[in-house]
Short mmCIF file of C-alpha atoms in Angstrom, two decimals:
data_model
loop_
_atom_site.label_atom_id
_atom_site.label_comp_id
_atom_site.label_asym_id
_atom_site.label_seq_id
_atom_site.Cartn_x
_atom_site.Cartn_y
_atom_site.Cartn_z
CA MET A 1 64.32 118.06 97.38
CA ALA A 2 63.73 116.48 100.74
CA THR A 3 60.39 116.74 102.47
CA GLN A 4 60.20 117.96 106.05
CA MET A 5 59.23 115.23 108.52
CA GLY A 6 57.68 117.51 111.13
CA SER A 7 58.41 120.26 113.57
CA GLU A 8 61.24 120.35 116.08
CA GLU A 9 59.01 119.14 118.90
CA GLU A 10 57.70 116.26 116.81
CA PHE A 11 61.13 114.91 115.92
CA LYS A 12 61.31 111.20 116.70
CA THR A 13 63.66 109.88 119.35
CA THR A 14 64.05 106.31 118.07
CA ILE A 15 64.75 104.95 114.61
CA ALA A 16 61.52 102.92 114.74
CA GLU A 17 59.41 106.02 115.38
CA TYR A 18 61.27 107.83 112.63
CA LEU A 19 60.49 105.07 110.13
CA GLU A 20 56.86 105.04 111.22
CA ALA A 21 56.60 108.73 110.33
CA LEU A 22 57.94 108.27 106.79
CA PRO A 23 55.40 108.65 103.98
CA THR A 24 54.54 105.52 102.00
CA GLN A 25 56.48 106.59 98.90
CA PHE A 26 59.58 107.18 101.02
CA CYS A 27 59.27 103.73 102.62
CA ARG A 28 59.09 102.12 99.20
CA ARG A 29 62.39 103.71 98.27
CA VAL A 30 63.96 102.66 101.57
CA PHE A 31 62.74 99.09 101.14
CA SER A 32 64.24 98.92 97.64
CA SER A 33 67.68 98.50 99.26
CA PRO A 34 68.56 94.98 100.48
CA ALA A 35 70.99 96.45 103.04
CA ALA A 36 68.27 98.70 104.48
CA CYS A 37 65.81 95.81 104.71
CA LEU A 38 68.36 93.63 106.50
CA ALA A 39 69.27 96.42 108.93
CA ILE A 40 65.61 97.10 109.73
CA PHE A 41 65.02 93.37 110.23
CA ARG A 42 67.95 93.13 112.65
CA LEU A 43 66.60 96.08 114.65
CA LEU A 44 63.26 94.38 115.26
CA PRO A 45 62.51 92.65 118.58
CA THR A 46 62.71 88.85 118.66
CA VAL A 47 58.98 88.24 118.19
CA GLY A 48 58.91 90.66 115.25
CA LYS A 49 61.78 88.79 113.60
CA GLN A 50 59.97 85.48 114.05
CA LEU A 51 56.81 86.85 112.44
CA ILE A 52 58.78 88.22 109.48
CA MET A 53 60.68 84.97 108.92
CA SER A 54 57.49 82.92 109.16
CA MET A 55 55.91 84.98 106.36
CA LEU A 56 59.02 85.63 104.25
CA TYR A 57 58.47 82.80 101.78
CA LEU A 58 54.66 82.81 101.87
CA ASP A 59 53.20 84.55 98.83
CA ALA A 60 49.57 84.22 99.95
CA PRO A 61 48.04 86.32 102.75
CA LEU A 62 47.47 84.79 106.17
CA GLN A 63 44.48 85.20 108.42
CA LEU A 64 45.33 87.29 111.46
CA GLN A 65 43.53 84.74 113.60
CA ASP A 66 45.88 82.03 112.31
CA VAL A 67 48.93 84.17 113.06
CA SER A 68 47.72 84.59 116.65
CA GLN A 69 47.54 80.81 116.97
CA TRP A 70 51.33 80.61 116.55
CA ALA A 71 51.63 81.63 120.19
CA LYS A 72 50.22 80.17 123.39
CA PRO A 73 46.90 81.65 124.53
CA GLU A 74 48.53 83.76 127.21
CA HIS A 75 50.88 85.36 124.61
CA GLN A 76 48.42 85.94 121.76
CA ARG A 77 47.76 89.53 122.82
CA MET A 78 51.50 90.21 122.60
CA VAL A 79 51.63 88.75 119.07
CA LYS A 80 48.78 91.01 117.98
CA ALA A 81 50.64 93.99 119.43
CA LYS A 82 53.75 93.05 117.44
CA VAL A 83 51.68 92.71 114.27
CA HIS A 84 50.33 96.20 114.91
CA GLN A 85 53.88 97.50 115.36
CA LEU A 86 54.99 95.91 112.07
CA ARG A 87 52.01 97.52 110.35
CA LYS A 88 53.03 100.93 111.66
CA LEU A 89 56.48 100.33 110.20
CA GLN A 90 54.74 99.43 106.89
CA LEU A 91 56.44 96.02 106.92
CA LEU A 92 53.05 94.30 107.10
CA ALA A 93 49.76 95.12 105.43
CA GLU A 94 46.31 94.11 106.70
CA ASP A 95 42.93 94.01 105.05
CA ALA A 96 39.71 92.15 105.87
CA GLY A 97 41.38 90.13 108.63
CA SER A 98 44.31 89.03 106.43
CA VAL A 99 47.97 90.06 106.79
CA TRP A 100 50.90 89.84 104.41
CA LEU A 101 54.43 91.16 104.11
CA ASN A 102 55.11 94.32 102.17
CA PRO A 103 56.01 92.89 98.71
CA ILE A 104 59.01 95.19 98.20
CA PHE A 105 60.38 94.50 101.69
CA ARG A 106 59.82 90.75 101.27
CA GLU A 107 61.66 90.62 97.93
CA GLN A 108 64.65 92.69 99.06
CA LEU A 109 65.00 90.88 102.40
CA ARG A 110 65.06 87.62 100.47
CA ASN A 111 67.79 89.07 98.27
CA ALA A 112 69.77 90.21 101.31
CA LEU A 113 69.62 86.74 102.89
CA THR A 114 70.38 84.81 99.69
CA GLY A 115 72.84 87.17 98.00
CA GLY A 116 70.56 88.21 95.14
CA GLY A 117 69.47 91.60 93.82
CA ASP A 118 71.60 94.74 93.98
CA PHE A 119 74.32 93.64 96.36
CA SER A 120 76.17 96.94 95.93
CA SER A 121 73.85 98.30 98.62
CA PHE A 122 76.17 96.53 101.08
CA GLY A 123 79.12 98.58 99.82
CA ILE A 124 81.69 97.93 97.11
CA PRO A 125 84.94 96.46 98.50
CA TYR A 126 88.05 98.49 97.70
CA THR A 127 90.49 96.68 95.41
CA GLY A 128 93.19 99.34 95.18
CA PRO A 129 96.86 99.02 96.18
CA ARG A 130 96.04 99.38 99.88
CA GLU A 131 93.59 96.51 99.98
CA ALA A 132 94.79 95.05 103.27
CA ARG A 133 92.52 95.61 106.25
CA VAL A 134 93.34 98.17 108.89
CA ASP A 135 94.21 96.73 112.27
CA PRO A 136 90.98 96.53 114.34
CA LYS A 137 92.88 97.95 117.33
CA ARG A 138 93.77 101.02 115.28
CA LEU A 139 90.16 101.44 114.18
CA ALA A 140 88.90 101.07 117.75
CA LYS A 141 91.43 103.59 119.09
CA TYR A 142 90.56 106.10 116.37
CA ALA A 143 86.80 105.75 116.93
CA ASP A 144 87.09 105.99 120.71
CA GLU A 145 89.30 109.09 120.53
CA ARG A 146 86.88 110.87 118.20
CA TRP A 147 83.79 109.95 120.18
CA GLU A 148 85.42 110.75 123.51
CA ALA A 149 86.38 114.19 122.16
CA VAL A 150 82.65 114.90 121.75
CA LEU A 151 81.80 113.63 125.24
CA HIS A 152 84.71 115.53 126.80
CA PHE A 153 83.45 118.71 125.16
CA MET A 154 79.95 118.10 126.53
CA VAL A 155 81.06 117.61 130.14
CA GLY A 156 82.84 120.93 130.10
CA ARG A 157 86.39 120.29 129.00
CA SER A 158 87.45 122.83 126.39
CA ALA A 159 87.69 121.79 122.76
CA HIS A 160 91.48 122.22 122.67
CA ASP A 161 91.80 119.77 125.59
CA ALA A 162 90.17 117.07 123.47
CA VAL A 163 92.20 114.62 121.43
CA THR A 164 90.86 116.15 118.23
CA PRO A 165 89.14 119.52 117.78
CA LEU A 166 85.42 119.46 117.13
CA SER A 167 84.29 120.44 113.64
CA GLU A 168 81.47 122.87 113.01
CA SER A 169 79.23 120.06 111.73
CA VAL A 170 79.60 118.26 115.09
CA ARG A 171 78.68 121.43 116.94
CA ASP A 172 75.67 121.91 114.67
CA VAL A 173 74.38 118.43 115.51
CA LEU A 174 74.87 119.07 119.24
CA ARG A 175 72.95 122.33 118.97
CA MET A 176 70.14 120.90 116.86
CA SER A 177 69.70 117.92 119.16
CA ARG A 178 69.53 120.35 122.12
CA LEU A 179 72.30 118.41 123.84
CA MET A 180 74.18 121.71 124.03
CA GLU A 181 73.27 125.34 123.51
CA ASP A 182 75.09 128.61 123.04
CA GLY A 183 75.61 130.57 126.24
CA PRO A 184 77.52 133.66 127.39
CA MET A 185 80.64 131.55 128.00
CA GLY A 186 80.33 129.48 124.83
CA MET A 187 78.48 126.23 124.26
CA GLN A 188 77.09 124.64 127.42
CA ILE A 189 75.35 121.36 128.14
CA THR A 190 71.55 121.16 128.51
CA ASN A 191 69.31 118.90 130.59
CA SER A 192 68.97 116.58 127.58
CA GLY A 193 72.76 116.51 127.35
CA PHE A 194 73.07 115.31 130.95
CA GLN A 195 70.67 112.46 130.18
CA PHE A 196 72.62 111.71 127.00
CA LEU A 197 75.85 111.22 128.97
CA LEU A 198 74.30 108.46 131.09
CA GLN A 199 73.17 106.44 128.06
CA ASN A 200 75.16 103.54 126.67
CA ALA A 201 77.32 104.14 123.60
CA ALA A 202 74.86 102.55 121.13
CA SER A 203 71.98 104.76 122.32
CA GLN A 204 74.22 107.80 122.08
CA VAL A 205 75.20 107.00 118.49
CA TRP A 206 71.56 106.45 117.48
CA THR A 207 70.67 109.80 119.00
CA VAL A 208 73.37 111.51 116.94
CA LEU A 209 72.36 109.71 113.73
CA LEU A 210 68.71 110.67 114.14
CA GLN A 211 69.68 114.28 114.65
CA TYR A 212 71.94 114.05 111.61
CA LEU A 213 68.92 112.92 109.59
CA ARG A 214 67.06 115.98 110.76
CA LEU A 215 69.99 118.21 109.84
CA ALA A 216 70.05 116.61 106.38
CA GLU A 217 66.37 117.46 105.92
CA LEU A 218 67.02 121.10 106.78
CA GLN A 219 69.84 121.13 104.23
CA ASN A 220 67.39 119.88 101.57
CA MET A 221 69.25 116.60 101.14
CA ASP A 222 67.34 113.53 99.96
CA VAL A 223 66.38 111.96 103.30
CA VAL A 224 65.87 108.52 101.74
CA GLU A 225 69.37 108.60 100.23
CA VAL A 226 70.79 109.61 103.61
CA LEU A 227 68.81 106.93 105.45
CA ASN A 228 69.78 104.18 103.00
CA PHE A 229 73.44 105.16 103.23
CA LEU A 230 73.30 104.99 107.03
CA PHE A 231 71.77 101.52 106.82
CA GLN A 232 74.54 100.58 104.39
CA LEU A 233 77.22 101.74 106.83
CA VAL A 234 75.57 99.76 109.63
CA SER A 235 75.81 96.61 107.49
CA LEU A 236 79.49 96.95 106.56
CA GLN A 237 82.14 94.54 107.75
CA LEU A 238 84.40 95.84 110.49
CA GLY A 239 87.99 96.31 109.32
CA ARG A 240 87.28 95.92 105.59
CA ALA A 241 88.04 98.70 103.10
CA TYR A 242 85.23 99.97 100.87
CA SER A 243 85.49 102.13 97.77
CA VAL A 244 84.23 105.71 97.60
CA GLU A 245 84.17 105.74 93.80
CA ALA A 246 80.51 104.71 93.47
CA LEU A 247 79.26 107.09 96.18
CA THR A 248 77.16 110.11 95.30
CA ARG A 249 78.09 113.67 96.18
CA ASN A 250 75.82 113.66 99.23
CA GLN A 251 77.22 110.35 100.42
CA ARG A 252 80.80 111.61 100.19
CA LYS A 253 79.76 114.67 102.15
CA MET A 254 78.27 112.39 104.79
CA LEU A 255 81.53 110.42 105.02
CA GLY A 256 83.41 113.55 106.03
CA GLU A 257 80.83 114.57 108.62
CA LEU A 258 80.46 111.09 110.12
CA ARG A 259 84.24 110.83 110.23
CA ASP A 260 84.24 113.72 112.71
CA PHE A 261 82.20 111.55 115.11
CA GLY A 262 84.52 108.54 114.75
CA LEU A 263 81.93 106.46 112.88
CA ILE A 264 84.03 106.36 109.69
CA PHE A 265 87.79 106.08 109.20
CA GLN A 266 89.75 107.19 106.12
CA ASP A 267 93.48 106.80 105.76
CA GLU A 268 95.10 110.08 104.75
CA ARG A 269 97.43 108.17 102.43
CA ASP A 270 94.56 106.81 100.35
CA GLU A 271 91.18 108.55 100.66
CA ARG A 272 89.69 106.40 97.90
CA ALA A 273 88.80 103.88 100.59
CA PHE A 274 86.88 104.15 103.86
CA TYR A 275 86.29 101.88 106.85
CA ALA A 276 83.30 101.63 109.18
CA THR A 277 84.26 101.59 112.87
CA HIS A 278 82.72 99.56 115.67
CA LEU A 279 80.59 102.51 116.75
CA ILE A 280 78.35 102.09 113.70
CA THR A 281 78.78 98.43 112.71
CA SER A 282 77.55 97.24 116.12
CA LEU A 283 74.32 99.26 116.11
CA THR A 284 72.18 96.41 114.79
CA SER A 285 73.92 93.77 116.89
CA SER A 286 71.77 92.08 119.53
CA SER A 287 74.75 92.02 121.87
CA THR A 288 76.36 95.01 123.47
CA GLN A 289 79.68 93.24 123.23
CA SER A 290 81.48 93.93 119.96
CA THR A 291 84.70 92.62 118.57
CA GLU A 292 86.66 95.73 119.27
CA ARG A 293 86.11 95.33 123.00
CA SER A 294 88.74 92.62 123.01
CA THR A 295 91.29 95.41 122.68
CA GLY A 296 90.43 96.57 126.20
CA PRO A 297 88.02 99.05 127.76
CA SER A 298 88.05 102.66 126.62
CA GLU A 299 86.66 105.78 128.23
CA LEU A 300 83.34 105.09 126.57
CA THR A 301 80.46 103.59 128.51
CA THR A 302 81.83 100.28 129.69
CA THR A 303 80.06 96.95 129.92
CA SER A 304 79.76 94.64 132.87
CA GLU A 305 82.94 92.86 131.77
CA HIS A 306 84.94 96.04 132.38
CA GLY A 307 82.80 97.56 135.16
CA TYR A 308 84.62 99.82 137.56
CA ILE A 309 82.10 100.96 140.19
CA ILE A 310 81.63 99.47 143.67
CA LEU A 311 78.67 100.77 145.67
CA GLU A 312 78.20 100.05 149.38
CA THR A 313 74.98 99.97 151.37
CA ASN A 314 75.99 103.22 153.12
CA CYS A 315 76.00 105.00 149.73
CA ARG A 316 79.80 105.09 149.60
CA ILE A 317 81.09 104.65 146.07
CA TYR A 318 84.50 103.52 144.78
CA ALA A 319 85.34 103.92 141.09
CA TYR A 320 88.46 102.16 139.81
CA THR A 321 89.25 104.49 136.94
CA ASN A 322 91.65 107.23 135.92
CA SER A 323 89.50 108.40 133.01
CA PRO A 324 88.68 112.12 133.23
CA LEU A 325 85.51 111.45 131.24
CA GLN A 326 84.19 108.75 133.56
CA ILE A 327 85.06 110.86 136.60
CA ALA A 328 83.26 113.86 135.10
CA ILE A 329 80.13 111.76 134.47
CA LEU A 330 80.19 110.42 138.03
CA ASN A 331 80.51 113.98 139.29
CA LEU A 332 77.05 114.68 137.84
CA PHE A 333 75.40 112.89 140.77
CA VAL A 334 78.19 111.76 143.15
CA HIS A 335 79.91 113.90 145.78
CA LEU A 336 83.56 113.06 145.10
CA VAL A 337 85.80 113.01 148.16
CA SER A 338 89.26 111.84 147.09
CA ARG A 339 91.14 110.87 143.97
CA PHE A 340 94.13 108.57 143.55
CA SER A 341 96.06 107.35 140.50
CA ASN A 342 93.47 104.73 139.57
CA LEU A 343 90.69 105.24 142.12
CA VAL A 344 88.18 107.90 143.09
CA THR A 345 85.97 107.73 146.13
CA GLY A 346 82.81 109.56 147.00
CA ALA A 347 79.26 109.23 148.21
CA ILE A 348 75.78 109.42 146.76
CA THR A 349 74.17 112.22 148.75
CA ARG A 350 70.78 113.87 148.78
CA ASN A 351 72.18 117.14 147.46
CA GLY A 352 74.10 115.40 144.67
CA VAL A 353 71.07 113.44 143.50
CA ARG A 354 68.80 116.50 143.71
CA GLN A 355 71.29 118.48 141.64
CA ALA A 356 71.22 115.74 139.01
CA LEU A 357 67.41 115.69 139.09
CA MET A 358 67.38 119.45 138.49
CA HIS A 359 69.44 118.84 135.34
CA GLY A 360 66.79 116.45 134.02
CA ILE A 361 68.47 113.19 135.02
CA THR A 362 66.02 110.66 136.47
CA ALA A 363 66.52 108.20 139.31
CA ASP A 364 66.11 105.27 136.90
CA GLN A 365 68.87 106.66 134.67
CA ILE A 366 71.25 106.91 137.63
CA ILE A 367 70.45 103.35 138.73
CA THR A 368 70.78 102.01 135.18
CA PHE A 369 74.16 103.70 134.77
CA LEU A 370 75.46 102.31 138.05
CA THR A 371 74.22 98.82 137.19
CA ALA A 372 75.74 98.84 133.69
CA ASN A 373 79.12 99.96 135.04
CA ALA A 374 79.19 97.91 138.22
CA HIS A 375 82.40 96.05 139.08
CA PRO A 376 82.45 92.33 138.15
CA GLN A 377 82.34 91.44 141.86
CA MET A 378 79.05 93.29 142.15
CA GLN A 379 77.70 91.81 138.92
CA SER A 380 77.81 88.36 140.49
CA ARG A 381 75.23 89.42 143.09
CA THR A 382 71.44 89.67 142.79
CA PRO A 383 70.39 92.41 142.82
CA VAL A 384 73.53 94.07 141.54
CA LEU A 385 73.07 97.30 143.52
CA PRO A 386 72.13 97.44 147.22
CA VAL A 387 68.36 97.79 147.53
CA THR A 388 68.72 100.35 150.30
CA VAL A 389 70.63 102.68 147.97
CA THR A 390 68.31 102.31 144.96
CA ASP A 391 65.25 102.86 147.17
CA GLN A 392 66.84 105.95 148.68
CA ILE A 393 67.61 107.43 145.25
CA ARG A 394 63.98 106.94 144.21
CA LEU A 395 62.76 108.47 147.48
CA TRP A 396 64.89 111.56 146.87
CA GLU A 397 63.29 111.81 143.44
CA GLN A 398 59.79 111.52 144.92
CA GLU A 399 60.55 114.43 147.25
CA ARG A 400 60.46 116.72 144.23
CA ASN A 401 57.09 115.34 143.10
CA ARG A 402 55.03 115.70 146.29
CA LEU A 403 53.02 118.60 144.87
CA HIS A 404 51.32 118.45 141.50
CA PRO A 405 49.85 121.62 139.95
CA THR A 406 46.32 121.39 138.58
CA GLN A 407 44.18 123.91 136.76
CA ALA A 408 41.63 125.83 138.85
CA HIS A 409 39.09 128.65 138.52
CA PHE A 410 38.91 131.71 140.77
CA TYR A 411 35.51 133.29 141.49
CA ARG A 412 34.99 136.56 143.32
CA GLU A 413 32.64 139.50 143.80
CA PHE A 414 29.58 137.42 144.67
CA GLY A 415 26.47 139.54 144.97
CA GLN A 416 25.13 137.68 148.02
CA ARG A 417 26.56 135.15 150.48
CA GLN A 418 24.03 132.49 149.43
CA TYR A 419 25.51 132.54 145.92
CA PHE A 420 28.95 131.90 147.38
CA GLU A 421 27.73 129.00 149.54
CA ARG A 422 26.23 127.30 146.55
#
């Protein structure tokens, strides 16, 4: 039976914080999987990876002072901070000024890099009659349609307008994550949901997976089994078929639920095999560009290569898109004026930005979204967005923060004036 990781308010928002909160015995079970160790390693920042690789084949502890000497004097504080972070993740241990890698993590990461140990943690390739890979374009289209159905539902389009109807498990995750809530007219988006829409696709998927972990805990599923299976899916090869025969009952249940989000694909003609889509295989990639992007931009959050927004210094905005989803997201903070077959025009106004701020969207999130989706002609400039516009957006945000409430005490009914004047 799974152990609860904390209350609703304490639920972690990043995978690193979630791992930090795991008890020691849970971490040992997670680290027993080579695929999990490799996925965790790939999620680490660059300095963290360098520290791990420098200690990977050292069996004796190192002095923390010696580890600090690996960096220039001006960067030694940063190295110590990274060591502290790795300790919180239980990847490193420290005692009496010495540090060493977690023995279980070290052994399984070695196995992952050299092909030793239990390599089934990376999935068992399917060898049935339909062994040929699915076309990556087909996988990308399927994943985008499923994911866009969720985003369309969040921005207010009805479920039957989506490409595929939303399952109850998807709705449960949206409720539990507080991205949406039940209202008098059905499910409606929350302030957290507005912020979610402005995130990039990878951040959105991580948010959903973390909430799925929480849902699994409430369903008394083994959280370590769920976490290890997610790390396994992240490590799978895009376009390759994997067998479901060796999966446990919980893992098969997860396949069906993750399929509803577009993270997993199963051919109806042969459900003995499954495929991981780009939405999950690219989560541990250091680059936001993934192989499926060569098939062309989708309605998902686009990258600079397929940017579509032009912003002028007078706050006028031109978006070269016919995507209802992208237009709906822009409408969160842009006053749209006209719409053509492949172009919408509008303006960033004070009222539009204030309305977005009231929904919990911050000025930095608006600026980040505009920068990430800027047209290639704007990407060639430095800075990408006009400074006058970004400054104005931040000033509009500061207007709402001019007064700050503080606690106070109220005294009355003084016996004499001299007591009051004191």
